[in-house]
Amino acid sequence: MTTVNIKEWASWDRAWQETQMNHQSQGEEVIRKWNAKAQTFAANTLGNAGRKRTEQVIGWLEQFGVSFEGATVLDIGSGPGAFAVPFAQRSAQVTTVEPSSSMNELLREYSLSHGVTIDVNEALWEDIDVDQKGWNQGFDLVFASMSPCVRSWEYLEKALQCTRKYCFLSAYAGKREHNLIHELWPLLADGEQPDAPMDIGYMLNLLYARQYQFDFHVFEDKREETMEPEQALDYVMRLLPNYRIPIHADTKQKVQSFIAESYSDMVPIRTSTRIGYILVTL
């Protein structure tokens, strides 16, 4: 366990990286993971709840003077375009970095269907050479929402290097509750359920220790829905890796039996997640 000196930025960086040990995919593994998740991720982020969150984030940014009309925006880890397309619809010139070919295919389809043009860069953020790209202070806003590629000071500093005005960052802020994961945890995993490794507290304290100027907000996202048992089974199986629950040969059967024994009809899904927003102003 790392002991943190609250005024020493390197101490926060070490602690941040320590929380991610054995839980962060790298390189080609990242690309395979997000290619496999692309369709379900898009259904979530581009659906009604996802669009509501997008508008909430944009409204929060505009409160602090961020204007999208004519602005240049770099979206790091853009996924299927949940933010990139709305930014472009507000007349921003949007550049994206996303390593997943499946995500980028969805992004191109989504941008085409909304009549906007986006400069898509298929690459890992760690492989981007900012100077070679000509991105050094090249954007009015650098945007990294829930982006696992910003996982240390090295990659956070690279994002800050690209902006001349604002940098938006978001990540989990402690609480991350899911009724089915809570109920299934004793059946599928050992010990207590760990905190999410991508907690915004590390970025927050790093920026404080590095004496950056920023605004901070915590938003609690609550969602409720019901699913048919088979739909719930597929949903849970896709969800397990996000909570670091290993999938074995008998895992699906265990989940299926649990759902059948616990719910006679529709399966309730209740989630409550705290998400932190940081807007760095240069």
PDB file of C-alpha atoms in Angstrom:
ATOM      1  CA  MET A   1       0.000   0.000   0.000  1.00  0.00           C
ATOM      2  CA  THR A   2       1.443   3.365  -1.062  1.00  0.00           C
ATOM      3  CA  THR A   3       1.650   6.115   1.556  1.00  0.00           C
ATOM      4  CA  VAL A   4       0.589   9.415  -0.007  1.00  0.00           C
ATOM      5  CA  ASN A   5       2.223  12.759   0.706  1.00  0.00           C
ATOM      6  CA  ILE A   6      -0.740  14.996  -0.148  1.00  0.00           C
ATOM      7  CA  LYS A   7       1.469  17.841  -1.420  1.00  0.00           C
ATOM      8  CA  GLU A   8       3.746  15.672  -3.567  1.00  0.00           C
ATOM      9  CA  TRP A   9       2.339  15.012  -7.027  1.00  0.00           C
ATOM     10  CA  ALA A  10       4.559  11.973  -7.675  1.00  0.00           C
ATOM     11  CA  SER A  11       3.144  10.305  -4.566  1.00  0.00           C
ATOM     12  CA  TRP A  12      -0.399  10.641  -5.937  1.00  0.00           C
ATOM     13  CA  ASP A  13       0.747   9.314  -9.319  1.00  0.00           C
ATOM     14  CA  ARG A  14       2.263   6.203  -7.714  1.00  0.00           C
ATOM     15  CA  ALA A  15      -0.893   5.595  -5.671  1.00  0.00           C
ATOM     16  CA  TRP A  16      -3.059   6.013  -8.787  1.00  0.00           C
ATOM     17  CA  GLN A  17      -1.034   3.487 -10.749  1.00  0.00           C
ATOM     18  CA  GLU A  18      -0.961   1.065  -7.826  1.00  0.00           C
ATOM     19  CA  THR A  19      -4.785   0.880  -7.761  1.00  0.00           C
ATOM     20  CA  GLN A  20      -4.761  -0.217 -11.403  1.00  0.00           C
ATOM     21  CA  MET A  21      -2.225  -3.027 -11.091  1.00  0.00           C
ATOM     22  CA  ASN A  22      -3.576  -6.261 -12.604  1.00  0.00           C
ATOM     23  CA  HIS A  23      -6.785  -4.495 -13.660  1.00  0.00           C
ATOM     24  CA  GLN A  24      -5.805  -2.417 -16.695  1.00  0.00           C
ATOM     25  CA  SER A  25      -5.625  -3.875 -20.193  1.00  0.00           C
ATOM     26  CA  GLN A  26      -2.790  -2.773 -22.454  1.00  0.00           C
ATOM     27  CA  GLY A  27      -2.178  -2.396 -26.186  1.00  0.00           C
ATOM     28  CA  GLU A  28      -3.843  -4.976 -28.414  1.00  0.00           C
ATOM     29  CA  GLU A  29      -5.784  -6.346 -25.445  1.00  0.00           C
ATOM     30  CA  VAL A  30      -7.462  -2.933 -25.044  1.00  0.00           C
ATOM     31  CA  ILE A  31      -8.466  -2.923 -28.699  1.00  0.00           C
ATOM     32  CA  ARG A  32      -9.910  -6.460 -28.557  1.00  0.00           C
ATOM     33  CA  LYS A  33     -11.843  -5.593 -25.390  1.00  0.00           C
ATOM     34  CA  TRP A  34     -13.463  -2.470 -26.833  1.00  0.00           C
ATOM     35  CA  ASN A  35     -14.143  -4.072 -30.211  1.00  0.00           C
ATOM     36  CA  ALA A  36     -16.110  -6.773 -28.391  1.00  0.00           C
ATOM     37  CA  LYS A  37     -18.012  -4.213 -26.291  1.00  0.00           C
ATOM     38  CA  ALA A  38     -18.670  -1.668 -29.053  1.00  0.00           C
ATOM     39  CA  GLN A  39     -22.297  -2.484 -29.867  1.00  0.00           C
ATOM     40  CA  THR A  40     -23.543  -2.720 -26.283  1.00  0.00           C
ATOM     41  CA  PHE A  41     -21.514   0.328 -25.253  1.00  0.00           C
ATOM     42  CA  ALA A  42     -23.009   2.333 -28.114  1.00  0.00           C
ATOM     43  CA  ALA A  43     -26.529   1.229 -27.196  1.00  0.00           C
ATOM     44  CA  ASN A  44     -25.932   2.589 -23.702  1.00  0.00           C
ATOM     45  CA  THR A  45     -24.149   5.867 -24.473  1.00  0.00           C
ATOM     46  CA  LEU A  46     -26.206   6.773 -27.557  1.00  0.00           C
ATOM     47  CA  GLY A  47     -29.542   5.791 -25.987  1.00  0.00           C
ATOM     48  CA  ASN A  48     -31.892   8.035 -24.044  1.00  0.00           C
ATOM     49  CA  ALA A  49     -29.990   7.856 -20.745  1.00  0.00           C
ATOM     50  CA  GLY A  50     -26.656   8.396 -22.504  1.00  0.00           C
ATOM     51  CA  ARG A  51     -27.928  11.409 -24.447  1.00  0.00           C
ATOM     52  CA  LYS A  52     -29.292  12.888 -21.216  1.00  0.00           C
ATOM     53  CA  ARG A  53     -25.852  12.620 -19.608  1.00  0.00           C
ATOM     54  CA  THR A  54     -24.216  14.162 -22.699  1.00  0.00           C
ATOM     55  CA  GLU A  55     -26.481  17.209 -22.466  1.00  0.00           C
ATOM     56  CA  GLN A  56     -25.832  17.442 -18.726  1.00  0.00           C
ATOM     57  CA  VAL A  57     -22.043  17.501 -19.278  1.00  0.00           C
ATOM     58  CA  ILE A  58     -22.291  20.055 -22.087  1.00  0.00           C
ATOM     59  CA  GLY A  59     -24.530  22.273 -19.948  1.00  0.00           C
ATOM     60  CA  TRP A  60     -22.007  22.085 -17.102  1.00  0.00           C
ATOM     61  CA  LEU A  61     -19.156  23.079 -19.427  1.00  0.00           C
ATOM     62  CA  GLU A  62     -21.112  26.013 -20.829  1.00  0.00           C
ATOM     63  CA  GLN A  63     -21.660  27.328 -17.286  1.00  0.00           C
ATOM     64  CA  PHE A  64     -17.911  27.933 -17.111  1.00  0.00           C
ATOM     65  CA  GLY A  65     -17.690  29.741 -20.413  1.00  0.00           C
ATOM     66  CA  VAL A  66     -16.843  26.857 -22.737  1.00  0.00           C
ATOM     67  CA  SER A  67     -18.230  27.696 -26.160  1.00  0.00           C
ATOM     68  CA  PHE A  68     -18.357  25.125 -28.950  1.00  0.00           C
ATOM     69  CA  GLU A  69     -19.109  27.356 -31.920  1.00  0.00           C
ATOM     70  CA  GLY A  70     -15.938  27.494 -34.010  1.00  0.00           C
ATOM     71  CA  ALA A  71     -13.916  25.788 -31.253  1.00  0.00           C
ATOM     72  CA  THR A  72     -11.357  23.057 -31.850  1.00  0.00           C
ATOM     73  CA  VAL A  73     -11.979  19.982 -29.695  1.00  0.00           C
ATOM     74  CA  LEU A  74      -9.886  16.856 -29.093  1.00  0.00           C
ATOM     75  CA  ASP A  75     -11.973  13.932 -27.771  1.00  0.00           C
ATOM     76  CA  ILE A  76      -9.686  11.287 -26.222  1.00  0.00           C
ATOM     77  CA  GLY A  77     -11.282   7.846 -26.083  1.00  0.00           C
ATOM     78  CA  SER A  78     -14.275   9.020 -28.073  1.00  0.00           C
ATOM     79  CA  GLY A  79     -16.002   5.639 -28.421  1.00  0.00           C
ATOM     80  CA  PRO A  80     -19.006   5.732 -30.790  1.00  0.00           C
ATOM     81  CA  GLY A  81     -19.282   9.532 -30.662  1.00  0.00           C
ATOM     82  CA  ALA A  82     -21.610  10.216 -27.716  1.00  0.00           C
ATOM     83  CA  PHE A  83     -19.882  13.570 -27.200  1.00  0.00           C
ATOM     84  CA  ALA A  84     -17.959  14.096 -30.434  1.00  0.00           C
ATOM     85  CA  VAL A  85     -21.098  14.292 -32.580  1.00  0.00           C
ATOM     86  CA  PRO A  86     -23.002  16.740 -30.311  1.00  0.00           C
ATOM     87  CA  PHE A  87     -19.854  18.906 -30.173  1.00  0.00           C
ATOM     88  CA  ALA A  88     -19.732  18.947 -33.982  1.00  0.00           C
ATOM     89  CA  GLN A  89     -23.472  19.723 -34.140  1.00  0.00           C
ATOM     90  CA  ARG A  90     -22.638  22.852 -32.125  1.00  0.00           C
ATOM     91  CA  SER A  91     -20.217  23.888 -34.896  1.00  0.00           C
ATOM     92  CA  ALA A  92     -17.006  22.673 -33.235  1.00  0.00           C
ATOM     93  CA  GLN A  93     -14.140  21.220 -35.272  1.00  0.00           C
ATOM     94  CA  VAL A  94     -13.766  17.817 -33.621  1.00  0.00           C
ATOM     95  CA  THR A  95     -10.771  15.477 -33.673  1.00  0.00           C
ATOM     96  CA  THR A  96     -11.009  12.080 -31.986  1.00  0.00           C
ATOM     97  CA  VAL A  97      -8.542   9.478 -30.730  1.00  0.00           C
ATOM     98  CA  GLU A  98      -9.983   5.978 -30.356  1.00  0.00           C
ATOM     99  CA  PRO A  99      -8.090   2.670 -30.737  1.00  0.00           C
ATOM    100  CA  SER A 100     -11.104   0.422 -31.429  1.00  0.00           C
ATOM    101  CA  SER A 101     -11.929  -0.084 -35.108  1.00  0.00           C
ATOM    102  CA  SER A 102     -15.467  -1.163 -34.180  1.00  0.00           C
ATOM    103  CA  MET A 103     -16.014   1.995 -32.144  1.00  0.00           C
ATOM    104  CA  ASN A 104     -14.675   4.116 -34.991  1.00  0.00           C
ATOM    105  CA  GLU A 105     -17.004   2.417 -37.476  1.00  0.00           C
ATOM    106  CA  LEU A 106     -19.942   3.290 -35.211  1.00  0.00           C
ATOM    107  CA  LEU A 107     -18.625   6.832 -34.826  1.00  0.00           C
ATOM    108  CA  ARG A 108     -18.451   7.316 -38.583  1.00  0.00           C
ATOM    109  CA  GLU A 109     -22.000   5.975 -38.991  1.00  0.00           C
ATOM    110  CA  TYR A 110     -23.296   8.179 -36.169  1.00  0.00           C
ATOM    111  CA  SER A 111     -21.607  11.319 -37.489  1.00  0.00           C
ATOM    112  CA  LEU A 112     -22.816  10.631 -41.047  1.00  0.00           C
ATOM    113  CA  SER A 113     -26.404  10.146 -39.864  1.00  0.00           C
ATOM    114  CA  HIS A 114     -26.223  13.519 -38.088  1.00  0.00           C
ATOM    115  CA  GLY A 115     -24.602  15.353 -40.993  1.00  0.00           C
ATOM    116  CA  VAL A 116     -21.315  16.270 -39.322  1.00  0.00           C
ATOM    117  CA  THR A 117     -17.664  15.659 -40.196  1.00  0.00           C
ATOM    118  CA  ILE A 118     -15.132  14.442 -37.607  1.00  0.00           C
ATOM    119  CA  ASP A 119     -11.387  13.866 -37.938  1.00  0.00           C
ATOM    120  CA  VAL A 120     -11.054  10.277 -36.683  1.00  0.00           C
ATOM    121  CA  ASN A 121      -7.667   8.995 -35.483  1.00  0.00           C
ATOM    122  CA  GLU A 122      -7.541   5.250 -34.844  1.00  0.00           C
ATOM    123  CA  ALA A 123      -4.755   4.914 -32.294  1.00  0.00           C
ATOM    124  CA  LEU A 124      -3.957   4.276 -28.668  1.00  0.00           C
ATOM    125  CA  TRP A 125      -3.489   7.510 -26.739  1.00  0.00           C
ATOM    126  CA  GLU A 126      -0.162   6.206 -25.443  1.00  0.00           C
ATOM    127  CA  ASP A 127       1.093   5.925 -29.060  1.00  0.00           C
ATOM    128  CA  ILE A 128       0.152   9.463 -30.084  1.00  0.00           C
ATOM    129  CA  ASP A 129       3.134  11.778 -30.667  1.00  0.00           C
ATOM    130  CA  VAL A 130       1.705  15.208 -29.854  1.00  0.00           C
ATOM    131  CA  ASP A 131       4.535  17.156 -31.504  1.00  0.00           C
ATOM    132  CA  GLN A 132       4.474  15.033 -34.646  1.00  0.00           C
ATOM    133  CA  LYS A 133       0.713  15.536 -34.925  1.00  0.00           C
ATOM    134  CA  GLY A 134       1.102  19.290 -34.444  1.00  0.00           C
ATOM    135  CA  TRP A 135      -1.266  19.124 -31.479  1.00  0.00           C
ATOM    136  CA  ASN A 136       0.867  21.002 -28.962  1.00  0.00           C
ATOM    137  CA  GLN A 137      -1.594  23.625 -27.608  1.00  0.00           C
ATOM    138  CA  GLY A 138      -3.616  22.861 -30.721  1.00  0.00           C
ATOM    139  CA  PHE A 139      -7.115  22.710 -29.222  1.00  0.00           C
ATOM    140  CA  ASP A 140      -9.475  24.988 -27.363  1.00  0.00           C
ATOM    141  CA  LEU A 141     -10.861  22.012 -25.429  1.00  0.00           C
ATOM    142  CA  VAL A 142      -9.350  18.623 -24.699  1.00  0.00           C
ATOM    143  CA  PHE A 143     -12.068  16.235 -23.572  1.00  0.00           C
ATOM    144  CA  ALA A 144     -11.546  12.863 -21.854  1.00  0.00           C
ATOM    145  CA  SER A 145     -14.777  11.456 -20.418  1.00  0.00           C
ATOM    146  CA  MET A 146     -14.424   8.232 -18.391  1.00  0.00           C
ATOM    147  CA  SER A 147     -11.388   7.479 -20.520  1.00  0.00           C
ATOM    148  CA  PRO A 148      -9.248   4.590 -19.199  1.00  0.00           C
ATOM    149  CA  CYS A 149      -6.317   5.664 -21.362  1.00  0.00           C
ATOM    150  CA  VAL A 150      -5.745   8.670 -19.079  1.00  0.00           C
ATOM    151  CA  ARG A 151      -4.407   6.457 -16.307  1.00  0.00           C
ATOM    152  CA  SER A 152      -1.257   8.203 -15.027  1.00  0.00           C
ATOM    153  CA  TRP A 153       0.343  11.646 -14.900  1.00  0.00           C
ATOM    154  CA  GLU A 154       2.243  10.830 -18.116  1.00  0.00           C
ATOM    155  CA  TYR A 155      -0.984  10.519 -20.116  1.00  0.00           C
ATOM    156  CA  LEU A 156      -2.801  13.274 -18.241  1.00  0.00           C
ATOM    157  CA  GLU A 157       0.072  15.684 -18.879  1.00  0.00           C
ATOM    158  CA  LYS A 158      -0.031  14.746 -22.558  1.00  0.00           C
ATOM    159  CA  ALA A 159      -3.722  15.726 -22.655  1.00  0.00           C
ATOM    160  CA  LEU A 160      -2.944  19.045 -20.951  1.00  0.00           C
ATOM    161  CA  GLN A 161      -0.155  19.640 -23.455  1.00  0.00           C
ATOM    162  CA  CYS A 162      -2.724  19.601 -26.267  1.00  0.00           C
ATOM    163  CA  THR A 163      -4.970  22.376 -24.937  1.00  0.00           C
ATOM    164  CA  ARG A 164      -4.623  26.131 -24.908  1.00  0.00           C
ATOM    165  CA  LYS A 165      -7.792  26.840 -22.909  1.00  0.00           C
ATOM    166  CA  TYR A 166      -9.683  23.980 -21.250  1.00  0.00           C
ATOM    167  CA  CYS A 167      -9.294  20.309 -20.378  1.00  0.00           C
ATOM    168  CA  PHE A 168     -12.304  18.273 -19.219  1.00  0.00           C
ATOM    169  CA  LEU A 169     -11.798  15.036 -17.301  1.00  0.00           C
ATOM    170  CA  SER A 170     -14.322  12.687 -15.731  1.00  0.00           C
ATOM    171  CA  ALA A 171     -14.121   9.425 -13.797  1.00  0.00           C
ATOM    172  CA  TYR A 172     -15.895   7.513 -11.069  1.00  0.00           C
ATOM    173  CA  ALA A 173     -16.121   9.350  -7.750  1.00  0.00           C
ATOM    174  CA  GLY A 174     -16.365   6.585  -5.174  1.00  0.00           C
ATOM    175  CA  LYS A 175     -19.872   5.152  -5.109  1.00  0.00           C
ATOM    176  CA  ARG A 176     -20.687   2.629  -7.828  1.00  0.00           C
ATOM    177  CA  GLU A 177     -23.677   0.491  -6.899  1.00  0.00           C
ATOM    178  CA  HIS A 178     -25.484  -2.141  -8.960  1.00  0.00           C
ATOM    179  CA  ASN A 179     -28.134  -4.329  -7.346  1.00  0.00           C
ATOM    180  CA  LEU A 180     -27.396  -7.469  -9.410  1.00  0.00           C
ATOM    181  CA  ILE A 181     -23.622  -7.192  -9.001  1.00  0.00           C
ATOM    182  CA  HIS A 182     -24.125  -6.758  -5.248  1.00  0.00           C
ATOM    183  CA  GLU A 183     -26.369  -9.836  -5.111  1.00  0.00           C
ATOM    184  CA  LEU A 184     -24.124 -11.971  -7.316  1.00  0.00           C
ATOM    185  CA  TRP A 185     -20.797 -10.976  -5.750  1.00  0.00           C
ATOM    186  CA  PRO A 186     -20.758 -13.652  -2.979  1.00  0.00           C
ATOM    187  CA  LEU A 187     -21.625 -16.283  -5.580  1.00  0.00           C
ATOM    188  CA  LEU A 188     -19.021 -15.308  -8.186  1.00  0.00           C
ATOM    189  CA  ALA A 189     -16.153 -13.544  -6.409  1.00  0.00           C
ATOM    190  CA  ASP A 190     -14.052 -13.664  -3.243  1.00  0.00           C
ATOM    191  CA  GLY A 191     -13.743 -11.023  -0.558  1.00  0.00           C
ATOM    192  CA  GLU A 192     -15.348  -7.599  -0.558  1.00  0.00           C
ATOM    193  CA  GLN A 193     -16.219  -5.755  -3.733  1.00  0.00           C
ATOM    194  CA  PRO A 194     -13.307  -3.347  -4.454  1.00  0.00           C
ATOM    195  CA  ASP A 195     -13.599   0.302  -5.355  1.00  0.00           C
ATOM    196  CA  ALA A 196     -13.380   1.264  -9.016  1.00  0.00           C
ATOM    197  CA  PRO A 197      -9.685   1.742  -9.980  1.00  0.00           C
ATOM    198  CA  MET A 198     -10.494   4.755 -12.154  1.00  0.00           C
ATOM    199  CA  ASP A 199     -11.375   7.079  -9.257  1.00  0.00           C
ATOM    200  CA  ILE A 200     -11.232  10.801  -9.945  1.00  0.00           C
ATOM    201  CA  GLY A 201      -9.619  11.517  -6.573  1.00  0.00           C
ATOM    202  CA  TYR A 202      -6.180  10.728  -7.974  1.00  0.00           C
ATOM    203  CA  MET A 203      -6.485  13.161 -10.888  1.00  0.00           C
ATOM    204  CA  LEU A 204      -7.993  15.779  -8.588  1.00  0.00           C
ATOM    205  CA  ASN A 205      -5.124  15.627  -6.117  1.00  0.00           C
ATOM    206  CA  LEU A 206      -2.490  15.399  -8.842  1.00  0.00           C
ATOM    207  CA  LEU A 207      -3.778  18.596 -10.428  1.00  0.00           C
ATOM    208  CA  TYR A 208      -3.954  20.274  -7.011  1.00  0.00           C
ATOM    209  CA  ALA A 209      -0.373  19.259  -6.191  1.00  0.00           C
ATOM    210  CA  ARG A 210       0.768  20.496  -9.621  1.00  0.00           C
ATOM    211  CA  GLN A 211      -0.995  23.823  -8.889  1.00  0.00           C
ATOM    212  CA  TYR A 212      -3.438  23.781 -11.779  1.00  0.00           C
ATOM    213  CA  GLN A 213      -6.593  25.898 -11.709  1.00  0.00           C
ATOM    214  CA  PHE A 214      -9.763  23.843 -12.024  1.00  0.00           C
ATOM    215  CA  ASP A 215     -13.439  23.493 -11.170  1.00  0.00           C
ATOM    216  CA  PHE A 216     -14.836  20.260  -9.742  1.00  0.00           C
ATOM    217  CA  HIS A 217     -18.323  18.759  -9.570  1.00  0.00           C
ATOM    218  CA  VAL A 218     -19.739  15.400  -8.475  1.00  0.00           C
ATOM    219  CA  PHE A 219     -22.885  14.134 -10.165  1.00  0.00           C
ATOM    220  CA  GLU A 220     -24.890  11.088  -9.037  1.00  0.00           C
ATOM    221  CA  ASP A 221     -26.387   9.089 -11.875  1.00  0.00           C
ATOM    222  CA  LYS A 222     -29.320   6.870 -10.826  1.00  0.00           C
ATOM    223  CA  ARG A 223     -31.069   4.523 -13.243  1.00  0.00           C
ATOM    224  CA  GLU A 224     -33.877   1.964 -12.934  1.00  0.00           C
ATOM    225  CA  GLU A 225     -35.269  -0.452 -15.483  1.00  0.00           C
ATOM    226  CA  THR A 226     -36.579  -3.999 -15.787  1.00  0.00           C
ATOM    227  CA  MET A 227     -35.530  -6.820 -18.108  1.00  0.00           C
ATOM    228  CA  GLU A 228     -36.760 -10.220 -19.190  1.00  0.00           C
ATOM    229  CA  PRO A 229     -34.701 -13.007 -17.527  1.00  0.00           C
ATOM    230  CA  GLU A 230     -32.828 -13.947 -20.719  1.00  0.00           C
ATOM    231  CA  GLN A 231     -32.088 -10.319 -21.472  1.00  0.00           C
ATOM    232  CA  ALA A 232     -30.864  -9.824 -17.895  1.00  0.00           C
ATOM    233  CA  LEU A 233     -28.606 -12.878 -18.191  1.00  0.00           C
ATOM    234  CA  ASP A 234     -26.913 -11.540 -21.331  1.00  0.00           C
ATOM    235  CA  TYR A 235     -26.642  -8.091 -19.748  1.00  0.00           C
ATOM    236  CA  VAL A 236     -24.976  -9.426 -16.576  1.00  0.00           C
ATOM    237  CA  MET A 237     -22.498 -11.580 -18.512  1.00  0.00           C
ATOM    238  CA  ARG A 238     -21.377  -8.520 -20.482  1.00  0.00           C
ATOM    239  CA  LEU A 239     -21.165  -6.507 -17.274  1.00  0.00           C
ATOM    240  CA  LEU A 240     -19.024  -8.866 -15.165  1.00  0.00           C
ATOM    241  CA  PRO A 241     -15.615  -7.872 -16.638  1.00  0.00           C
ATOM    242  CA  ASN A 242     -16.343  -4.208 -15.805  1.00  0.00           C
ATOM    243  CA  TYR A 243     -16.494  -5.212 -12.136  1.00  0.00           C
ATOM    244  CA  ARG A 244     -13.406  -7.434 -12.387  1.00  0.00           C
ATOM    245  CA  ILE A 245     -15.415 -10.614 -11.826  1.00  0.00           C
ATOM    246  CA  PRO A 246     -13.705 -13.567 -13.559  1.00  0.00           C
ATOM    247  CA  ILE A 247     -15.748 -15.618 -16.000  1.00  0.00           C
ATOM    248  CA  HIS A 248     -15.341 -19.391 -15.719  1.00  0.00           C
ATOM    249  CA  ALA A 249     -16.980 -22.308 -17.519  1.00  0.00           C
ATOM    250  CA  ASP A 250     -19.828 -22.456 -14.994  1.00  0.00           C
ATOM    251  CA  THR A 251     -20.342 -18.704 -14.471  1.00  0.00           C
ATOM    252  CA  LYS A 252     -23.202 -18.307 -16.933  1.00  0.00           C
ATOM    253  CA  GLN A 253     -25.049 -21.284 -15.404  1.00  0.00           C
ATOM    254  CA  LYS A 254     -24.620 -19.806 -11.918  1.00  0.00           C
ATOM    255  CA  VAL A 255     -26.015 -16.439 -13.030  1.00  0.00           C
ATOM    256  CA  GLN A 256     -28.902 -18.075 -14.885  1.00  0.00           C
ATOM    257  CA  SER A 257     -29.837 -20.199 -11.851  1.00  0.00           C
ATOM    258  CA  PHE A 258     -29.618 -17.189  -9.539  1.00  0.00           C
ATOM    259  CA  ILE A 259     -31.949 -15.125 -11.734  1.00  0.00           C
ATOM    260  CA  ALA A 260     -34.431 -18.000 -12.059  1.00  0.00           C
ATOM    261  CA  GLU A 261     -34.481 -18.610  -8.292  1.00  0.00           C
ATOM    262  CA  SER A 262     -34.572 -14.935  -7.276  1.00  0.00           C
ATOM    263  CA  TYR A 263     -37.026 -13.440  -9.766  1.00  0.00           C
ATOM    264  CA  SER A 264     -40.266 -15.017 -10.930  1.00  0.00           C
ATOM    265  CA  ASP A 265     -40.922 -12.530 -13.713  1.00  0.00           C
ATOM    266  CA  MET A 266     -39.145  -9.325 -14.724  1.00  0.00           C
ATOM    267  CA  VAL A 267     -35.671  -8.621 -13.315  1.00  0.00           C
ATOM    268  CA  PRO A 268     -35.182  -5.174 -11.739  1.00  0.00           C
ATOM    269  CA  ILE A 269     -31.978  -3.283 -12.571  1.00  0.00           C
ATOM    270  CA  ARG A 270     -31.028  -0.481 -10.192  1.00  0.00           C
ATOM    271  CA  THR A 271     -27.772   1.451 -10.449  1.00  0.00           C
ATOM    272  CA  SER A 272     -26.355   4.436  -8.611  1.00  0.00           C
ATOM    273  CA  THR A 273     -23.033   5.865  -9.699  1.00  0.00           C
ATOM    274  CA  ARG A 274     -21.148   8.970  -8.582  1.00  0.00           C
ATOM    275  CA  ILE A 275     -19.189  10.591 -11.418  1.00  0.00           C
ATOM    276  CA  GLY A 276     -16.731  13.419 -10.919  1.00  0.00           C
ATOM    277  CA  TYR A 277     -16.109  16.210 -13.432  1.00  0.00           C
ATOM    278  CA  ILE A 278     -12.960  18.328 -13.582  1.00  0.00           C
ATOM    279  CA  LEU A 279     -12.544  21.349 -15.862  1.00  0.00           C
ATOM    280  CA  VAL A 280      -8.958  22.603 -15.952  1.00  0.00           C
ATOM    281  CA  THR A 281      -8.604  26.212 -17.124  1.00  0.00           C
ATOM    282  CA  LEU A 282      -5.258  27.388 -18.462  1.00  0.00           C
TER     283      LEU A 282
END
